[in-house]
Amino acid sequence: MLTKNVTEELEAVLQALHDEGKTPSIALVKARLSTPVPMPALISTIKSWKSVKRVPKVEIAANAQPADKIAQLEQQIAALTERVSILEAQLSEKS
């Protein structure tokens, strides 16, 4: 399973909130993240930050198929469908 390390992003968000004088909360942190992080990971990260100003290593499951990969597969399916239609038409002409 592929994972993505979001520790640096979480640390940057928490530090920015601290610099603004705001107390980090799940809602504030979640709103500023560009990557969705599971709730249990957010809770433990915020608890750690509040107690020792340290962010533990947080890894989340990476998306196995990026959007460009899906688009590429859709194009292949369309091309193959067109080829099948042509072959079916040629077969029906011979019959």
C-alpha angles and dihedrals in degrees: 000000000000118000135194123214110227097170095109093049091049091048091050092050093047092047091049091052090048091050089052090053093246125136109237114246132174092254094049094046095044091050092056099045119100091200122058110244122193116255096243090054091050092049095051092044093052092046090051092047093050094048104039105003090243130124115215119222108278122192125178131191110275120229104264095207118037119210093256090056090053092049090051091051091049090054091050091050091050092050093048092047090053091050091050090051091052092048091049090051091051091050093050091051091055093051 
